[in-house]
XYZ file of C-alpha atoms in Angstrom:
120
model
C 13.052 -7.245 -16.142
C 12.403 -5.500 -12.860
C 8.823 -4.758 -11.567
C 9.049 -1.427 -9.099
C 5.704 -1.195 -7.039
C 5.367 1.764 -4.686
C 3.363 3.008 -1.896
C 3.452 5.390 1.219
C 2.303 8.625 -0.571
C -0.460 10.993 1.109
C -1.330 13.983 2.400
C 0.719 15.439 4.880
C 1.323 18.710 6.527
C 4.444 21.037 6.636
C 7.027 19.691 9.142
C 5.435 16.496 8.740
C 6.908 12.912 7.843
C 6.274 10.207 5.305
C 7.956 6.932 4.088
C 7.688 6.055 0.557
C 8.499 2.374 -0.397
C 9.470 0.944 -3.249
C 9.307 -3.014 -3.707
C 11.514 -4.687 -6.469
C 10.192 -8.035 -8.287
C 14.164 -9.011 -8.084
C 17.002 -9.171 -5.490
C 18.319 -5.788 -5.365
C 21.418 -7.423 -4.868
C 21.790 -7.765 -8.227
C 20.652 -3.759 -9.281
C 23.534 -1.708 -9.043
C 21.609 1.460 -8.247
C 18.182 2.590 -6.959
C 16.763 5.633 -6.272
C 13.493 8.217 -6.108
C 12.710 10.800 -8.052
C 9.953 13.149 -8.218
C 7.905 15.225 -10.651
C 5.761 18.543 -9.666
C 3.370 19.393 -12.081
C 4.964 21.804 -14.810
C 8.129 20.836 -13.839
C 10.738 18.167 -15.133
C 11.496 15.104 -13.164
C 14.278 15.391 -10.834
C 16.755 13.306 -8.928
C 15.749 13.151 -5.350
C 18.178 10.407 -3.901
C 19.977 7.145 -4.892
C 21.724 4.714 -3.320
C 24.151 2.265 -4.856
C 24.390 -1.735 -4.279
C 27.479 -0.582 -1.910
C 25.371 1.602 0.032
C 26.748 4.890 -0.687
C 24.204 7.678 -1.339
C 23.456 10.918 -2.783
C 20.870 13.635 -2.441
C 19.507 16.751 -4.424
C 20.432 19.826 -2.261
C 16.614 20.572 -1.694
C 16.068 17.384 0.161
C 19.663 16.788 2.056
C 19.233 16.707 5.852
C 15.511 16.162 5.500
C 15.480 12.800 3.379
C 17.096 9.595 3.763
C 17.173 6.721 1.396
C 17.652 3.090 2.557
C 17.238 -0.110 1.138
C 16.249 -3.537 2.939
C 18.096 -6.353 0.888
C 16.009 -9.214 2.428
C 12.819 -7.452 2.027
C 13.882 -6.406 -1.870
C 12.662 -2.723 -0.892
C 14.170 0.536 -1.008
C 12.751 3.395 1.440
C 12.597 7.091 1.208
C 11.974 8.296 4.855
C 11.327 12.301 4.382
C 11.051 14.242 7.153
C 10.131 18.208 7.523
C 8.110 17.981 4.753
C 7.676 21.574 3.008
C 4.789 22.456 0.086
C 7.408 22.530 -2.568
C 7.972 18.913 -1.746
C 4.482 18.371 -3.197
C 5.398 15.803 -6.460
C 4.638 12.576 -7.980
C 8.043 10.501 -6.557
C 8.954 7.604 -8.718
C 11.180 4.624 -8.150
C 13.706 3.788 -10.432
C 15.986 1.053 -10.800
C 19.329 0.895 -12.778
C 21.088 -1.666 -13.895
C 24.295 -1.430 -15.759
C 24.800 2.441 -14.985
C 27.206 4.167 -17.421
C 26.981 1.319 -20.318
C 25.547 0.598 -23.481
C 23.521 -1.731 -21.964
C 22.425 0.206 -19.143
C 18.419 -0.277 -18.509
C 16.083 1.857 -16.278
C 12.997 0.598 -14.858
C 10.295 3.011 -12.846
C 7.738 2.289 -10.838
C 3.990 3.815 -11.247
C 4.677 6.980 -9.041
C 2.935 7.657 -5.645
C 1.699 11.013 -4.889
C 2.888 13.414 -2.134
C 1.082 16.336 -1.346
C 2.149 18.906 1.698
C 0.198 21.195 3.058
C 1.011 24.519 4.556
């Protein structure tokens, strides 16, 4: 029911910045939770940042203070501003939308992923 389209990935030098965008096919007012995950080769997919419908945010310890998740409800878009990038941030980044979290009717939707590569 929710299509997510990510953009903004690319190659950047360590210390640089990128802004990822996730455009949703429906109003994000009705999506309880949206977030960003990432997966590096040989690693499990991990949570990077999450934002709730109420605007509260949480971040992985590894990105806290460097990344910022935000939303633009008018544009049905969630952003991930990534500053002070490190080579260990290299991964495919996925947008995630969750409807009815903490429910047996929970639904998760995922974007196609966008590659972020940070060179040293």
